[in-house]
């Protein structure tokens, strides 16, 4: 029964695709009923039938792991290098306060911070989600959560004249899903690829908030709606539409259901996790920098082109030593971590 459940899970079934846990459980119940009807229940004697007590049989762990797999936020994929480039090009083709430009800034910062959805965007464009009924403060980042410092560690005012002085960004999470409230993490300026520098991106986000006269007590994930000519929040509907248009162009996949399943708002956190794994950093580093308290981050790792390339190199020592991109990535990571 457990083996059959695994076959159903892997797509070896009449419909040729992965089935949901509820569907597989119905199949198993039907198979169990057939076994009972045929008198095969005596084979289990006092151990119970396969689905009577899932924890006592091999089907239990199979079903438990399938439900756990499904529970990972929609199994989103990471943004590829080509998608990052397209996000940048589209952003530059739009105004500084556009949705596309605002998303690019949060993506540039989020690749480092691994923001959860509630920490940077909203479900509605005209209202934000509070921490709880007793605390009306927003879950999402606001201006006071970003502090900037110069190279010597001196705190800088958020004025445009200080742009060239910023070297370090401190981000404070006032409220977190994992309960680690008021956690602070520092990020260093990236002078190697300034387009994707997290410190500069956070600075642009703050400057946008000031230019659009956003209340400092309200979330910074905002843009100027061109139709309403009003300041609104980055939200699921519009941002996911933007993400999926870019995904279609870069992947060549045109089926809406497939693209919707692969990419969404949570792809930002998935990307942050996989970008670090791509560099071959220790699991403890990923866990600490992206603010996980458990090993859940392992569920976010994907079998993508980067893991495929690393797999090839691991089986070919000569190729691994000659792979310039891999070596450069490792050196860049070492240089950045030493500065931090």
GROMACS .gro file of C-alpha atoms in nm:
model
  340
    1UNK     CA    1   0.000   0.000   0.000
    2UNK     CA    2   0.281   0.239   0.090
    3UNK     CA    3   0.463   0.160  -0.236
    4UNK     CA    4   0.146   0.218  -0.433
    5UNK     CA    5   0.097   0.552  -0.257
    6UNK     CA    6   0.449   0.651  -0.364
    7UNK     CA    7   0.371   0.553  -0.723
    8UNK     CA    8   0.056   0.764  -0.719
    9UNK     CA    9   0.251   1.054  -0.572
   10UNK     CA   10   0.523   1.036  -0.836
   11UNK     CA   11   0.271   1.060  -1.121
   12UNK     CA   12   0.263   0.694  -1.223
   13UNK     CA   13  -0.115   0.685  -1.249
   14UNK     CA   14  -0.390   0.693  -1.511
   15UNK     CA   15  -0.387   1.074  -1.535
   16UNK     CA   16  -0.008   1.096  -1.557
   17UNK     CA   17   0.033   1.376  -1.304
   18UNK     CA   18   0.095   1.427  -0.932
   19UNK     CA   19  -0.218   1.376  -0.723
   20UNK     CA   20  -0.329   1.561  -0.411
   21UNK     CA   21  -0.302   1.386  -0.074
   22UNK     CA   22  -0.682   1.378  -0.037
   23UNK     CA   23  -0.718   1.199  -0.372
   24UNK     CA   24  -0.445   0.947  -0.287
   25UNK     CA   25  -0.611   0.878   0.048
   26UNK     CA   26  -0.940   0.802  -0.131
   27UNK     CA   27  -0.755   0.557  -0.357
   28UNK     CA   28  -0.599   0.386  -0.056
   29UNK     CA   29  -0.932   0.360   0.122
   30UNK     CA   30  -1.085   0.202  -0.189
   31UNK     CA   31  -0.797  -0.046  -0.210
   32UNK     CA   32  -0.833  -0.128   0.160
   33UNK     CA   33  -1.206  -0.191   0.115
   34UNK     CA   34  -1.122  -0.433  -0.167
   35UNK     CA   35  -0.873  -0.617   0.057
   36UNK     CA   36  -1.129  -0.642   0.335
   37UNK     CA   37  -1.387  -0.777   0.094
   38UNK     CA   38  -1.139  -1.040  -0.022
   39UNK     CA   39  -1.061  -1.151   0.332
   40UNK     CA   40  -0.703  -1.025   0.328
   41UNK     CA   41  -0.745  -0.831   0.654
   42UNK     CA   42  -0.632  -1.143   0.845
   43UNK     CA   43  -0.280  -1.082   0.712
   44UNK     CA   44  -0.246  -0.783   0.946
   45UNK     CA   45  -0.392  -0.976   1.242
   46UNK     CA   46  -0.380  -0.741   1.545
   47UNK     CA   47  -0.176  -0.470   1.373
   48UNK     CA   48  -0.478  -0.308   1.214
   49UNK     CA   49  -0.548  -0.236   0.851
   50UNK     CA   50  -0.313  -0.002   0.662
   51UNK     CA   51  -0.531   0.305   0.712
   52UNK     CA   52  -0.675   0.224   1.055
   53UNK     CA   53  -0.378   0.377   1.236
   54UNK     CA   54  -0.155   0.565   0.998
   55UNK     CA   55   0.124   0.613   1.251
   56UNK     CA   56   0.158   0.237   1.301
   57UNK     CA   57   0.198   0.149   0.934
   58UNK     CA   58   0.419   0.246   0.643
   59UNK     CA   59   0.139   0.437   0.474
   60UNK     CA   60   0.131   0.683   0.763
   61UNK     CA   61   0.474   0.838   0.704
   62UNK     CA   62   0.412   0.848   0.328
   63UNK     CA   63   0.087   1.041   0.369
   64UNK     CA   64   0.234   1.265   0.640
   65UNK     CA   65   0.525   1.365   0.417
   66UNK     CA   66   0.295   1.425   0.121
   67UNK     CA   67   0.081   1.663   0.330
   68UNK     CA   68   0.397   1.833   0.454
   69UNK     CA   69   0.520   1.874   0.095
   70UNK     CA   70   0.187   2.028  -0.004
   71UNK     CA   71   0.203   2.264   0.293
   72UNK     CA   72   0.517   2.438   0.163
   73UNK     CA   73   0.376   2.764   0.020
   74UNK     CA   74   0.250   2.653  -0.319
   75UNK     CA   75   0.587   2.497  -0.405
   76UNK     CA   76   0.695   2.818  -0.573
   77UNK     CA   77   1.007   2.827  -0.787
   78UNK     CA   78   1.295   3.072  -0.755
   79UNK     CA   79   1.345   3.360  -0.998
   80UNK     CA   80   1.608   3.270  -1.258
   81UNK     CA   81   1.896   3.492  -1.369
   82UNK     CA   82   1.711   3.577  -1.690
   83UNK     CA   83   1.403   3.676  -1.489
   84UNK     CA   84   1.611   3.904  -1.268
   85UNK     CA   85   1.748   4.074  -1.577
   86UNK     CA   86   1.400   4.113  -1.724
   87UNK     CA   87   1.264   4.254  -1.396
   88UNK     CA   88   1.543   4.512  -1.407
   89UNK     CA   89   1.486   4.606  -1.772
   90UNK     CA   90   1.111   4.645  -1.722
   91UNK     CA   91   1.170   4.853  -1.409
   92UNK     CA   92   1.405   5.089  -1.591
   93UNK     CA   93   1.147   5.132  -1.867
   94UNK     CA   94   0.895   5.265  -1.614
   95UNK     CA   95   0.888   5.566  -1.383
   96UNK     CA   96   1.068   5.580  -1.044
   97UNK     CA   97   0.740   5.550  -0.851
   98UNK     CA   98   0.581   5.282  -1.071
   99UNK     CA   99   0.478   4.939  -0.948
  100UNK     CA  100   0.748   4.779  -1.165
  101UNK     CA  101   1.024   4.998  -1.021
  102UNK     CA  102   0.898   4.951  -0.664
  103UNK     CA  103   0.888   4.573  -0.704
  104UNK     CA  104   1.241   4.571  -0.846
  105UNK     CA  105   1.368   4.753  -0.537
  106UNK     CA  106   1.197   4.508  -0.301
  107UNK     CA  107   1.330   4.219  -0.509
  108UNK     CA  108   1.686   4.354  -0.491
  109UNK     CA  109   1.654   4.384  -0.113
  110UNK     CA  110   1.448   4.068  -0.069
  111UNK     CA  111   1.711   3.849  -0.238
  112UNK     CA  112   1.919   3.919   0.073
  113UNK     CA  113   1.654   3.943   0.345
  114UNK     CA  114   1.421   3.664   0.232
  115UNK     CA  115   1.115   3.871   0.317
  116UNK     CA  116   0.794   3.687   0.395
  117UNK     CA  117   0.492   3.820   0.204
  118UNK     CA  118   0.345   4.003   0.504
  119UNK     CA  119   0.675   4.184   0.558
  120UNK     CA  120   0.672   4.380   0.232
  121UNK     CA  121   0.336   4.358   0.052
  122UNK     CA  122  -0.038   4.353   0.119
  123UNK     CA  123  -0.339   4.157  -0.002
  124UNK     CA  124  -0.521   4.483  -0.080
  125UNK     CA  125  -0.388   4.794  -0.249
  126UNK     CA  126  -0.566   5.041  -0.020
  127UNK     CA  127  -0.514   4.893   0.328
  128UNK     CA  128  -0.244   4.714   0.526
  129UNK     CA  129  -0.247   4.416   0.761
  130UNK     CA  130  -0.193   4.506   1.130
  131UNK     CA  131   0.010   4.292   1.367
  132UNK     CA  132  -0.308   4.191   1.554
  133UNK     CA  133  -0.632   4.333   1.694
  134UNK     CA  134  -0.450   4.480   1.995
  135UNK     CA  135  -0.158   4.622   1.796
  136UNK     CA  136  -0.256   4.833   1.491
  137UNK     CA  137   0.105   4.872   1.373
  138UNK     CA  138   0.171   4.714   1.032
  139UNK     CA  139   0.338   4.377   0.994
  140UNK     CA  140   0.519   4.511   0.689
  141UNK     CA  141   0.838   4.716   0.695
  142UNK     CA  142   0.814   5.087   0.765
  143UNK     CA  143   1.075   5.362   0.746
  144UNK     CA  144   1.198   5.327   1.104
  145UNK     CA  145   1.286   4.961   1.042
  146UNK     CA  146   1.569   5.067   0.807
  147UNK     CA  147   1.879   5.234   0.949
  148UNK     CA  148   2.176   5.339   0.734
  149UNK     CA  149   2.539   5.382   0.837
  150UNK     CA  150   2.855   5.508   0.673
  151UNK     CA  151   3.175   5.305   0.637
  152UNK     CA  152   3.292   5.394   0.987
  153UNK     CA  153   2.960   5.293   1.146
  154UNK     CA  154   2.812   5.641   1.191
  155UNK     CA  155   2.432   5.661   1.166
  156UNK     CA  156   2.318   5.863   0.862
  157UNK     CA  157   2.008   6.075   0.816
  158UNK     CA  158   1.778   5.969   0.535
  159UNK     CA  159   1.853   6.261   0.305
  160UNK     CA  160   1.948   6.240  -0.062
  161UNK     CA  161   2.283   6.406   0.009
  162UNK     CA  162   2.392   6.098   0.205
  163UNK     CA  163   2.336   5.848  -0.078
  164UNK     CA  164   2.706   5.809  -0.162
  165UNK     CA  165   2.797   5.770   0.206
  166UNK     CA  166   2.581   5.469   0.284
  167UNK     CA  167   2.769   5.143   0.337
  168UNK     CA  168   2.564   4.944   0.586
  169UNK     CA  169   2.195   4.876   0.632
  170UNK     CA  170   2.040   4.747   0.955
  171UNK     CA  171   1.693   4.596   0.916
  172UNK     CA  172   1.476   4.536   1.223
  173UNK     CA  173   1.185   4.294   1.215
  174UNK     CA  174   0.941   4.433   1.474
  175UNK     CA  175   0.715   4.132   1.435
  176UNK     CA  176   0.787   3.790   1.289
  177UNK     CA  177   0.588   3.478   1.219
  178UNK     CA  178   0.846   3.272   1.409
  179UNK     CA  179   0.813   3.483   1.723
  180UNK     CA  180   1.164   3.633   1.701
  181UNK     CA  181   1.038   3.989   1.734
  182UNK     CA  182   1.278   4.285   1.713
  183UNK     CA  183   1.544   4.078   1.536
  184UNK     CA  184   1.808   4.292   1.365
  185UNK     CA  185   2.030   4.189   1.071
  186UNK     CA  186   2.296   4.397   0.895
  187UNK     CA  187   2.366   4.411   0.522
  188UNK     CA  188   2.669   4.557   0.343
  189UNK     CA  189   2.682   4.762   0.026
  190UNK     CA  190   2.752   4.569  -0.293
  191UNK     CA  191   2.993   4.760  -0.515
  192UNK     CA  192   3.045   4.465  -0.750
  193UNK     CA  193   2.693   4.471  -0.894
  194UNK     CA  194   2.530   4.792  -0.775
  195UNK     CA  195   2.208   4.715  -0.965
  196UNK     CA  196   2.129   4.445  -0.710
  197UNK     CA  197   2.280   4.611  -0.403
  198UNK     CA  198   2.045   4.558  -0.103
  199UNK     CA  199   2.160   4.875   0.073
  200UNK     CA  200   2.097   5.099  -0.227
  201UNK     CA  201   1.760   4.927  -0.286
  202UNK     CA  202   1.651   4.994   0.072
  203UNK     CA  203   1.761   5.357   0.034
  204UNK     CA  204   1.551   5.397  -0.283
  205UNK     CA  205   1.254   5.242  -0.102
  206UNK     CA  206   1.285   5.498   0.178
  207UNK     CA  207   1.329   5.785  -0.067
  208UNK     CA  208   1.018   5.673  -0.254
  209UNK     CA  209   0.825   5.677   0.071
  210UNK     CA  210   0.935   6.032   0.141
  211UNK     CA  211   0.870   6.155  -0.211
  212UNK     CA  212   0.518   6.008  -0.203
  213UNK     CA  213   0.469   6.153   0.149
  214UNK     CA  214   0.397   5.817   0.306
  215UNK     CA  215   0.323   5.826   0.680
  216UNK     CA  216   0.638   5.688   0.855
  217UNK     CA  217   0.412   5.467   1.065
  218UNK     CA  218   0.269   5.297   0.755
  219UNK     CA  219   0.426   5.030   0.528
  220UNK     CA  220   0.692   5.130   0.274
  221UNK     CA  221   0.580   4.885   0.007
  222UNK     CA  222   0.404   5.148  -0.203
  223UNK     CA  223   0.384   5.292  -0.555
  224UNK     CA  224   0.190   5.555  -0.746
  225UNK     CA  225  -0.116   5.411  -0.918
  226UNK     CA  226  -0.114   5.570  -1.269
  227UNK     CA  227  -0.492   5.540  -1.309
  228UNK     CA  228  -0.598   5.671  -0.970
  229UNK     CA  229  -0.298   5.901  -0.930
  230UNK     CA  230  -0.293   5.786  -0.570
  231UNK     CA  231  -0.039   5.610  -0.352
  232UNK     CA  232  -0.130   5.243  -0.306
  233UNK     CA  233   0.033   4.935  -0.160
  234UNK     CA  234   0.218   4.664  -0.349
  235UNK     CA  235  -0.038   4.386  -0.356
  236UNK     CA  236  -0.087   4.024  -0.459
  237UNK     CA  237  -0.300   4.083  -0.765
  238UNK     CA  238  -0.086   4.333  -0.954
  239UNK     CA  239   0.257   4.211  -0.845
  240UNK     CA  240   0.181   3.847  -0.924
  241UNK     CA  241   0.049   3.949  -1.266
  242UNK     CA  242   0.379   4.129  -1.327
  243UNK     CA  243   0.584   3.833  -1.202
  244UNK     CA  244   0.399   3.585  -1.422
  245UNK     CA  245   0.426   3.797  -1.736
  246UNK     CA  246   0.803   3.805  -1.687
  247UNK     CA  247   0.806   3.433  -1.608
  248UNK     CA  248   0.621   3.350  -1.930
  249UNK     CA  249   0.865   3.552  -2.137
  250UNK     CA  250   1.174   3.404  -1.974
  251UNK     CA  251   1.064   3.040  -1.943
  252UNK     CA  252   0.870   3.002  -2.266
  253UNK     CA  253   0.586   2.843  -2.070
  254UNK     CA  254   0.253   2.986  -2.183
  255UNK     CA  255   0.009   2.774  -1.983
  256UNK     CA  256  -0.146   2.996  -1.716
  257UNK     CA  257  -0.205   2.717  -1.464
  258UNK     CA  258   0.155   2.602  -1.484
  259UNK     CA  259   0.298   2.952  -1.448
  260UNK     CA  260   0.058   3.037  -1.164
  261UNK     CA  261   0.166   2.724  -0.981
  262UNK     CA  262   0.536   2.793  -1.032
  263UNK     CA  263   0.565   3.165  -0.955
  264UNK     CA  264   0.403   3.401  -0.710
  265UNK     CA  265   0.469   3.638  -0.422
  266UNK     CA  266   0.640   3.370  -0.215
  267UNK     CA  267   0.896   3.313  -0.491
  268UNK     CA  268   1.091   3.600  -0.334
  269UNK     CA  269   1.167   3.403  -0.017
  270UNK     CA  270   1.230   3.088  -0.219
  271UNK     CA  271   1.477   3.282  -0.434
  272UNK     CA  272   1.668   3.416  -0.133
  273UNK     CA  273   1.707   3.065   0.006
  274UNK     CA  274   1.818   2.910  -0.322
  275UNK     CA  275   2.059   3.192  -0.407
  276UNK     CA  276   2.254   3.115  -0.089
  277UNK     CA  277   2.238   2.742  -0.154
  278UNK     CA  278   2.367   2.812  -0.504
  279UNK     CA  279   2.686   2.950  -0.349
  280UNK     CA  280   2.732   2.635  -0.144
  281UNK     CA  281   2.712   2.809   0.193
  282UNK     CA  282   2.647   2.601   0.507
  283UNK     CA  283   2.287   2.528   0.599
  284UNK     CA  284   2.341   2.708   0.930
  285UNK     CA  285   2.425   3.028   0.739
  286UNK     CA  286   2.101   3.009   0.535
  287UNK     CA  287   1.901   2.937   0.849
  288UNK     CA  288   2.053   3.227   1.043
  289UNK     CA  289   2.053   3.493   0.770
  290UNK     CA  290   1.700   3.420   0.649
  291UNK     CA  291   1.558   3.396   1.000
  292UNK     CA  292   1.447   3.036   1.034
  293UNK     CA  293   1.427   2.876   1.377
  294UNK     CA  294   1.379   2.522   1.243
  295UNK     CA  295   1.498   2.316   0.949
  296UNK     CA  296   1.195   2.421   0.742
  297UNK     CA  297   1.420   2.613   0.504
  298UNK     CA  298   1.528   2.277   0.357
  299UNK     CA  299   1.177   2.248   0.209
  300UNK     CA  300   1.244   2.566   0.010
  301UNK     CA  301   1.546   2.428  -0.174
  302UNK     CA  302   1.468   2.338  -0.535
  303UNK     CA  303   1.622   2.111  -0.796
  304UNK     CA  304   1.703   2.391  -1.038
  305UNK     CA  305   1.962   2.454  -1.306
  306UNK     CA  306   2.217   2.564  -1.044
  307UNK     CA  307   2.191   2.241  -0.845
  308UNK     CA  308   2.208   2.045  -1.171
  309UNK     CA  309   2.530   2.223  -1.268
  310UNK     CA  310   2.678   2.171  -0.922
  311UNK     CA  311   2.582   1.803  -0.939
  312UNK     CA  312   2.770   1.768  -1.265
  313UNK     CA  313   3.074   1.940  -1.123
  314UNK     CA  314   3.072   1.725  -0.811
  315UNK     CA  315   3.114   1.420  -1.034
  316UNK     CA  316   3.386   1.582  -1.242
  317UNK     CA  317   3.667   1.720  -1.029
  318UNK     CA  318   3.860   1.852  -1.329
  319UNK     CA  319   3.558   2.044  -1.457
  320UNK     CA  320   3.489   2.177  -1.107
  321UNK     CA  321   3.837   2.322  -1.075
  322UNK     CA  322   3.808   2.481  -1.419
  323UNK     CA  323   3.459   2.626  -1.375
  324UNK     CA  324   3.529   3.000  -1.366
  325UNK     CA  325   3.172   3.107  -1.280
  326UNK     CA  326   3.156   2.874  -0.980
  327UNK     CA  327   3.497   2.983  -0.855
  328UNK     CA  328   3.407   3.350  -0.900
  329UNK     CA  329   3.080   3.300  -0.710
  330UNK     CA  330   3.266   3.140  -0.422
  331UNK     CA  331   3.524   3.420  -0.413
  332UNK     CA  332   3.253   3.688  -0.426
  333UNK     CA  333   3.064   3.523  -0.142
  334UNK     CA  334   3.378   3.495   0.070
  335UNK     CA  335   3.462   3.861   0.010
  336UNK     CA  336   3.112   3.976   0.102
  337UNK     CA  337   3.088   3.765   0.418
  338UNK     CA  338   3.428   3.890   0.534
  339UNK     CA  339   3.306   4.249   0.500
  340UNK     CA  340   2.991   4.168   0.698
   0.00000   0.00000   0.00000
